[in-house]
Short mmCIF file of C-alpha atoms in Angstrom, two decimals:
data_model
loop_
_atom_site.label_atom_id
_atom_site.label_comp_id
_atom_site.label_asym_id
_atom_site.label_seq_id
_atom_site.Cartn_x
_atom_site.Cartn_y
_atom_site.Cartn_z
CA UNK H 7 90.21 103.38 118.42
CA UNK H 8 93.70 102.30 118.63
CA UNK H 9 94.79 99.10 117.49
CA UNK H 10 97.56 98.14 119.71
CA UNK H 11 96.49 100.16 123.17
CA UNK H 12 94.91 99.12 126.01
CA UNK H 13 92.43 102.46 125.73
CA UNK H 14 90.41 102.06 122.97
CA UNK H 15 88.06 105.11 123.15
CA UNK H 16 89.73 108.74 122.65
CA UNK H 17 89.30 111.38 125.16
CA UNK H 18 86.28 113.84 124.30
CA UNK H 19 84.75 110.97 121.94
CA UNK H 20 80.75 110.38 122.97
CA UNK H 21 80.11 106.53 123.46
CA UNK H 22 77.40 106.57 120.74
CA UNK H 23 80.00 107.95 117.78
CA UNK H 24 82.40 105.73 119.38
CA UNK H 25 79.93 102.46 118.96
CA UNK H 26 78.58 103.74 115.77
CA UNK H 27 82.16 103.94 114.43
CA UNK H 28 82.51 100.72 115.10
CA UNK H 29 79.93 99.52 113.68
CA UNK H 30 80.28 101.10 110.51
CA UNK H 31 83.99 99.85 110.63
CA UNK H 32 82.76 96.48 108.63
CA UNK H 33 81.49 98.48 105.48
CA UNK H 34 84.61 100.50 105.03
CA UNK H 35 87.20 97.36 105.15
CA UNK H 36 84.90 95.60 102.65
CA UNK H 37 84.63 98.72 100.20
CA UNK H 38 88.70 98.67 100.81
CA UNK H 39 88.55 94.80 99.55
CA UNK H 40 86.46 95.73 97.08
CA UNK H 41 88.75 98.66 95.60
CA UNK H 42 91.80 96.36 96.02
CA UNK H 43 89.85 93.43 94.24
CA UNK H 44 89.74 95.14 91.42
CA UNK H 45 93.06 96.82 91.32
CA UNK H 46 92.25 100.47 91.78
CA UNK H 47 95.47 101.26 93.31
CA UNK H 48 97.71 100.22 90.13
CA UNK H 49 95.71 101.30 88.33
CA UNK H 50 95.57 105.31 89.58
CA UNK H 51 99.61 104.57 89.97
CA UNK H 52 99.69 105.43 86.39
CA UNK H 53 97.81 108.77 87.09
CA UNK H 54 94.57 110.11 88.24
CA UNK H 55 91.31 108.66 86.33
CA UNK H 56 87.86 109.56 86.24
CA UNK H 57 84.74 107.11 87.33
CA UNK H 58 84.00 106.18 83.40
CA UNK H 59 87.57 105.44 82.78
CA UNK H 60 87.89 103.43 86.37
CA UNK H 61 84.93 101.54 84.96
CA UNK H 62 86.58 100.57 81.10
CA UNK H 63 89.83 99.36 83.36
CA UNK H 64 88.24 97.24 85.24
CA UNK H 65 85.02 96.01 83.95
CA UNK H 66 82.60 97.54 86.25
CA UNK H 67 79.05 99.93 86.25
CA UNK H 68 80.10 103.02 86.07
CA UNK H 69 77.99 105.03 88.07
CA UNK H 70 78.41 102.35 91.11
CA UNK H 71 82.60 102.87 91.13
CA UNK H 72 82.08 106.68 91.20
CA UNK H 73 80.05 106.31 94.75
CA UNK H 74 82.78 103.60 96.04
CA UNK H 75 85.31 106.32 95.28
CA UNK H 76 83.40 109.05 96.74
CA UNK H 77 82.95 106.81 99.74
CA UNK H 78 87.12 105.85 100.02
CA UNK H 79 87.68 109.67 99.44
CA UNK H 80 85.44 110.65 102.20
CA UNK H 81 87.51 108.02 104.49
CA UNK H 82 91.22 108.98 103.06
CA UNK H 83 91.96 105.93 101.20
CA UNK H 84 91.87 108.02 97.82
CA UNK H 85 92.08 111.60 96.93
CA UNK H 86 90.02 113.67 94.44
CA UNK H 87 90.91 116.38 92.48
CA UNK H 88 88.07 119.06 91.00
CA UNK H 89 85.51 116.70 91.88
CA UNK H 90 85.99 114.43 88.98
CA UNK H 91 89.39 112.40 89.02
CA UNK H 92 90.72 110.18 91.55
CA UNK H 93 93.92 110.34 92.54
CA UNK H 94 96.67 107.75 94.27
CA UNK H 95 97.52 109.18 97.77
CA UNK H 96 99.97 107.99 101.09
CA UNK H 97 96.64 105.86 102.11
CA UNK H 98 96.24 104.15 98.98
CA UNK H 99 99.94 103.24 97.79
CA UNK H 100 99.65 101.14 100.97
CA UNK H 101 97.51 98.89 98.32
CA UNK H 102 99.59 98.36 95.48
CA UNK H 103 100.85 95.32 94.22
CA UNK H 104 104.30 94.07 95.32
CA UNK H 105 105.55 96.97 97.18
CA UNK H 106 107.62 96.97 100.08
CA UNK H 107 105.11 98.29 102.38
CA UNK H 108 102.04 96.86 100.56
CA UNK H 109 99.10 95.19 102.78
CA UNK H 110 97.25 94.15 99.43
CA UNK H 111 97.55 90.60 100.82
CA UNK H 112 96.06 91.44 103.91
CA UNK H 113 93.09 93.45 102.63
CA UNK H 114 92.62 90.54 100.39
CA UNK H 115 92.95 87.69 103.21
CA UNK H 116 91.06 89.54 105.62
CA UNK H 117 87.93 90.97 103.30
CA UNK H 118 87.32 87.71 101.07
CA UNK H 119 87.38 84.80 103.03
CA UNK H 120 87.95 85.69 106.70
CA UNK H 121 85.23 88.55 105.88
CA UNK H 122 82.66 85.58 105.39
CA UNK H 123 83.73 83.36 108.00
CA UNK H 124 83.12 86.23 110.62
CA UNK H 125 79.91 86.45 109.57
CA UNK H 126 79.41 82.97 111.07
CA UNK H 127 80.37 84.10 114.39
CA UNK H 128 77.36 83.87 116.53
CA UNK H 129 76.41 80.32 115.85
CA UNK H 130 80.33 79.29 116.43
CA UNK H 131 80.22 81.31 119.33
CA UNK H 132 77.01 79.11 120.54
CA UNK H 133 78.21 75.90 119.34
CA UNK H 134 81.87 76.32 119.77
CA UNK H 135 82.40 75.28 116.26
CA UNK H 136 84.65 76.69 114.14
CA UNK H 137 83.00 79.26 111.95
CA UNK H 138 85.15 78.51 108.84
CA UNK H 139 84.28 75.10 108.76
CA UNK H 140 80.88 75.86 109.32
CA UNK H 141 80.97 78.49 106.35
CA UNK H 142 82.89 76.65 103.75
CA UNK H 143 82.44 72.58 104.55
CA UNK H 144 86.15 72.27 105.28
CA UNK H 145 89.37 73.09 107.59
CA UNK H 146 91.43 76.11 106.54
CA UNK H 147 94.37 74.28 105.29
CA UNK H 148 91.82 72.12 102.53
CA UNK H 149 90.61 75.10 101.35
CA UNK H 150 93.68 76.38 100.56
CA UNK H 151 94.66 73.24 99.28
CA UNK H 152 91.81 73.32 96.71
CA UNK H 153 92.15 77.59 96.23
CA UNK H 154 95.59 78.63 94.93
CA UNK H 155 94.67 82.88 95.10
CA UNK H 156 93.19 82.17 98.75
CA UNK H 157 96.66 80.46 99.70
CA UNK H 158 98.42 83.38 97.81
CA UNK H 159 96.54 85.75 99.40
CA UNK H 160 97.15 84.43 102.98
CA UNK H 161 100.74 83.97 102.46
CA UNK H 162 100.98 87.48 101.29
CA UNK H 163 99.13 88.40 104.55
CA UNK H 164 101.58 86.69 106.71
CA UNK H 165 104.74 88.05 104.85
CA UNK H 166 103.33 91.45 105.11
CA UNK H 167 102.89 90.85 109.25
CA UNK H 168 106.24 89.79 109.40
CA UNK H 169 107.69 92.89 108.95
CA UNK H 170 105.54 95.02 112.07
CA UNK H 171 105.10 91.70 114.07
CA UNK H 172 107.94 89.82 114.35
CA UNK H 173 110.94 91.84 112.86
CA UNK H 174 111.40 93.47 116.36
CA UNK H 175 112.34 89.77 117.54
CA UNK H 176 115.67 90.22 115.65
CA UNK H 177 116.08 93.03 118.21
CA UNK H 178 114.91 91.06 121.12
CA UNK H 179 116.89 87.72 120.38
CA UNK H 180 120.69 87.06 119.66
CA UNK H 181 121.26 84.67 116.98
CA UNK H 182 124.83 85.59 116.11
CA UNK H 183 125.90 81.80 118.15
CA UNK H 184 123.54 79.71 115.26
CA UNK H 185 125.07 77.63 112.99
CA UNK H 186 122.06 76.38 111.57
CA UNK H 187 118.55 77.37 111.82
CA UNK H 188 115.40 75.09 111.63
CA UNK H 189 112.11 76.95 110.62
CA UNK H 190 109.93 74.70 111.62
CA UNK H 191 106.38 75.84 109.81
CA UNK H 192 108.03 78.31 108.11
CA UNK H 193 105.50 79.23 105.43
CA UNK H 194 107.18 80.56 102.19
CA UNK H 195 110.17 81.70 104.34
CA UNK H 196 109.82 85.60 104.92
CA UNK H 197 111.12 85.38 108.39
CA UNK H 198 113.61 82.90 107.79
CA UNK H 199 115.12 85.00 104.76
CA UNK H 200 115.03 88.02 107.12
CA UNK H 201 116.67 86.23 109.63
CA UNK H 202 119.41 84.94 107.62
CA UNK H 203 120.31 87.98 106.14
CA UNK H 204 120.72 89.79 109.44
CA UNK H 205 123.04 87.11 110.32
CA UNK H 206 125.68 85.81 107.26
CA UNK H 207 127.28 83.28 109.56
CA UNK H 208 123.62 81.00 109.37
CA UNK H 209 122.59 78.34 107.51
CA UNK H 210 118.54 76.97 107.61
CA UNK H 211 116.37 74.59 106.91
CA UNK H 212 113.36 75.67 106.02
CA UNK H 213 110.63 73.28 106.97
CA UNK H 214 106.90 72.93 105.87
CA UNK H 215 103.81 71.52 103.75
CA UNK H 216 104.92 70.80 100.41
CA UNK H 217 102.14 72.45 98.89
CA UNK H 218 103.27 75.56 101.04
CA UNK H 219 107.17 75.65 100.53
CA UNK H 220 106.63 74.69 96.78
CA UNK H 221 106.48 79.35 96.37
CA UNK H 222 109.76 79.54 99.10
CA UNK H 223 112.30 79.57 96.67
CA UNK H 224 111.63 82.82 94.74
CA UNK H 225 111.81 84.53 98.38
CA UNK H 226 114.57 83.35 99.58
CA UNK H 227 116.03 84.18 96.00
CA UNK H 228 114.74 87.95 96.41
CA UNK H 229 116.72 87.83 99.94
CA UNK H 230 119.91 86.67 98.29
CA UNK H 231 120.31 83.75 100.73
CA UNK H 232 119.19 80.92 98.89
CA UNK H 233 122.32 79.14 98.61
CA UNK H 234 121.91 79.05 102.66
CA UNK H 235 118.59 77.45 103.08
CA UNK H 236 117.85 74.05 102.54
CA UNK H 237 114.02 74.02 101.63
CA UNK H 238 112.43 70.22 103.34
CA UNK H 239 108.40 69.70 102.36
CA UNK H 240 106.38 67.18 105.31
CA UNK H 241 104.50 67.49 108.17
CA UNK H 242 105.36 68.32 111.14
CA UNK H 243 102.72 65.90 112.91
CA UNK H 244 104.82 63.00 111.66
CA UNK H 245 108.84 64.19 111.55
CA UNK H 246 111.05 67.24 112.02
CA UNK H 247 114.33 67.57 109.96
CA UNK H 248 117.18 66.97 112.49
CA UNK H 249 120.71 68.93 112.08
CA UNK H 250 119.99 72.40 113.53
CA UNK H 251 120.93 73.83 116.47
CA UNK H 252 118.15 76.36 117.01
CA UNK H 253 114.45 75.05 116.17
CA UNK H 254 112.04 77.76 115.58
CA UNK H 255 108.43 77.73 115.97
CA UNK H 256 107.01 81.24 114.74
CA UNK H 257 102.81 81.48 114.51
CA UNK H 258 102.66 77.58 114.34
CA UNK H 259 101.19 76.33 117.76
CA UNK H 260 98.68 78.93 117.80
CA UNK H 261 97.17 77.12 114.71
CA UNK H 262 96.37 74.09 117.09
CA UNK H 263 94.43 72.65 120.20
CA UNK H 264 96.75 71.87 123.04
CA UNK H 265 96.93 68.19 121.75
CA UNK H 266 98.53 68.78 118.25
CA UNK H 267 100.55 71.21 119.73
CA UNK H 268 102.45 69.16 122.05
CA UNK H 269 102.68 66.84 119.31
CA UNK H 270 104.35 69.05 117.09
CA UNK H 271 106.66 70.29 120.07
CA UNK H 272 107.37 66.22 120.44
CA UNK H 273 108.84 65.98 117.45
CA UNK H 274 110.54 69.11 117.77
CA UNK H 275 112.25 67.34 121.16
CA UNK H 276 113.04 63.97 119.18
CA UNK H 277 114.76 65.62 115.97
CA UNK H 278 116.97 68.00 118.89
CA UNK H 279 120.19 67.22 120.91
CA UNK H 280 120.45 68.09 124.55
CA UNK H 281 122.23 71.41 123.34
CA UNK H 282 120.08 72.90 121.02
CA UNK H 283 117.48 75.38 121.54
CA UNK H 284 113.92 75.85 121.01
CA UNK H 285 112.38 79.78 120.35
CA UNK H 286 108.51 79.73 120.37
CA UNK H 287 107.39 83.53 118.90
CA UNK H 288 104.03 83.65 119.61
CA UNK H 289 100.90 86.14 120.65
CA UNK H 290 100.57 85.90 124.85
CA UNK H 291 97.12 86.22 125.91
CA UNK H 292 97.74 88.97 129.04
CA UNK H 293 95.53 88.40 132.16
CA UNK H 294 94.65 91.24 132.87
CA UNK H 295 93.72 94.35 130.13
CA UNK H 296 94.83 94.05 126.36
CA UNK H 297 94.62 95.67 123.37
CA UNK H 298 91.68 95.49 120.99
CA UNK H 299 94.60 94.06 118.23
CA UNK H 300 95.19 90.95 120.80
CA UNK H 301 91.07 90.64 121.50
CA UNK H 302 90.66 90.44 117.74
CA UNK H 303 93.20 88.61 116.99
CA UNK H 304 92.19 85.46 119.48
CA UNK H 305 88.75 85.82 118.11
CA UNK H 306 90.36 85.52 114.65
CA UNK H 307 92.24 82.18 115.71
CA UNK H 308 88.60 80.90 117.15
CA UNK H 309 86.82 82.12 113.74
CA UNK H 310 89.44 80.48 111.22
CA UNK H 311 90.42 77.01 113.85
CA UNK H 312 88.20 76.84 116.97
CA UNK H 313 91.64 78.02 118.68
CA UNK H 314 92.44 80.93 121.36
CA UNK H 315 95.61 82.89 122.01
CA UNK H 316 97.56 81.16 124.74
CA UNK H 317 98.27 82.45 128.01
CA UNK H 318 102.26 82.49 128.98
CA UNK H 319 101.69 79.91 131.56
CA UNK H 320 99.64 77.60 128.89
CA UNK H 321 102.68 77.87 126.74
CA UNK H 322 105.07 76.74 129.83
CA UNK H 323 102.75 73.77 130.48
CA UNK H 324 102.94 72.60 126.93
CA UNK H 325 106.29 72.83 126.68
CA UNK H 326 107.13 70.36 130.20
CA UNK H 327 104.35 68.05 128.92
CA UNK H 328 106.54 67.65 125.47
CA UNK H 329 109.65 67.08 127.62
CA UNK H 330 111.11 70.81 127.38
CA UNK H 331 112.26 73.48 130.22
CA UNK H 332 111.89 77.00 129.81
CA UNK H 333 115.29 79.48 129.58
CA UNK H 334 114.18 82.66 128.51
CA UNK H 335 111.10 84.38 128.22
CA UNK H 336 111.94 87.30 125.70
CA UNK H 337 109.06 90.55 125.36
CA UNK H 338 109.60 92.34 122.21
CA UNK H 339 108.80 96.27 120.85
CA UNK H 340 105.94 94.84 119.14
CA UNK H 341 102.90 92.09 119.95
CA UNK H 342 104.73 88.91 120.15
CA UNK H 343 107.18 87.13 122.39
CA UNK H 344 109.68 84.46 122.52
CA UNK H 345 110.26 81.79 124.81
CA UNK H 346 113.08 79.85 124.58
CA UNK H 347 113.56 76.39 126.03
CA UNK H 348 115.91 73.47 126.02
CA UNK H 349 115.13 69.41 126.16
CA UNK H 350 114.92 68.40 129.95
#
């Protein structure tokens, strides 16, 4: 199957190994969380190791890491060498810690948590409840509030998305007229440190939960463009910082039914001047055939919020209803796309 193409089965595959495959895609992502749980990676970074001394690192039976090995081998995630030590290969340095093209924080987002609340996914589908709730007693953003490594992990997730996501929107957009940039739900900053480093001439305000922006600094310190960004904790239900001249909205209003969303885009409108600009990036439900990535990924946004990926016309109508008129609708190289739209 390919992620991001509208054909998911290739040519000469039979159906049955095709549905079997993905069937059995569930065990191999959770014996990849399990590996990355426990370090594995880093821990073969310093050379190959057998099961037993796998097993003293980290704590485990013995004789059940040597048949998760033999099972990651047999999938290419690790490599073997005369049948007895495991060895670090392309595959696996994907899950090392704090690499530059690490998805640790994704394998851990995706196979802890979000792993659990998929399993939920009939009876939300039934009910229309949201299956995270339903699976741990409380919204998203409380459980992260109560479980620092589950916040870690998810911000790690959506730093490590920002680079194949929404990178190629520094192709697709010209920012080179901003004087100052507001991120509005900005996370930790990833994107905005990105995007002020591609463009010296910016300043930013980085804008979002407290609890959230409390880990922003240390990023935008990595960048080298703290001195640039003005970090501002609140929420954006109540007040946006005023003082930029291009408001951003990156991943934020899929989070949200249609009535928080305008309501976020509301106060967008009242902290803006009739000149400045407005960029939603966001995934665009197509109406006709999509990729499995963009199937998944609105199932995801049901599983973790009761939410679905927008069409583009749902995204117009929200924006007139919170006052705004479209400019620009912007595709990118990869699967989001920017709209960008001025007060009325």
């Amino acid at each position: 199957m390919t992620l991001y193409s509208e054909n998911s089965q290739t040519e000469g595959e039979s159906s049955s190994s095709v549905l079997l495959e993905m069937m059995y895609g569930y065990q191999k992502s959770q014996a990849i969380f399990v590996a990355t749980k426990l370090g594995i990676a880093d821990i073969l970074n310093n050379g190959s190791k057998t099961a037993d001394e796998l097993a003293e690192a980290t704590g485990v039976d013995s004789r059940s890491i040597y048949h998760l090995m033999r099972m990651l081998v047999s999938v290419g995630v690790f490599s073997v060498e005369n049948n007895d030590k495991f060895q670090l290969n392309n595959l696996g340095k994907h899950l090392l810690t704090g690499t530059s093209d690490s998805l640790r924080g994704t394998v851990m987002a995706m196979g802890d948590e979000l792993y659990q609340a998929w399993g939920n996914l009939l009876p939300s589908i039934k009910s229309g409840e949201t299956a995270f709730e339903s699976t741990f007693k409380m919204s998203l953003y409380s459980y992260f509030k109560q479980n620092y490594e589950a916040s870690v992990n998810f911000n790690e997730w959506m730093k490590e998305t920002t680079r194949e996501w929404l990178l190629p929107v520094l192709e697709a957009y010209d920012f080179s007229e901003v004087k100052t940039l507001v991120d509005v739900g900005g996370g930790i900053g990833t994107l905005t440190a990105v995007i002020l480093k591609a463009n010296p001439q910016m300043q930013a305000i980085l804008f979002d939960r407290e609890d959230v922006v409390v880990d922003a600094d240390k990023v935008l310190e990595v960048a080298g463009v703290a001195d640039r960004c003005r970090i501002v904790g609140g929420n954006f239900f109540d007040s946006v910082p005023s003082g930029g001249d291009l408001y951003l909205l990156s991943r934020v209003l899929l989070n949200w039914d249609d009535t928080h969303a305008i309501k976020i885009l509301q106060n967008c409108y009242q902290a803006m001047t009739a000149k400045d600009k407005l960029v939603v990036v966001d995934f665009m439900l197509p109406q006709g055939k999509m990729s499995p990535f963009i199937g998944m990924g609105s199932l995801t946004l049901f599983v973790l919020g009761g939410n679905f990926m927008r069409r583009e016309d749902e995204f117009y109508n929200l924006l007139s209803s919170a006052g705004f008129k479209v400019t620009n609708t912007i595709e990118t190289k990869g699967p989001v796309s920017a709209i960008e739209a001025k007060p009325a």
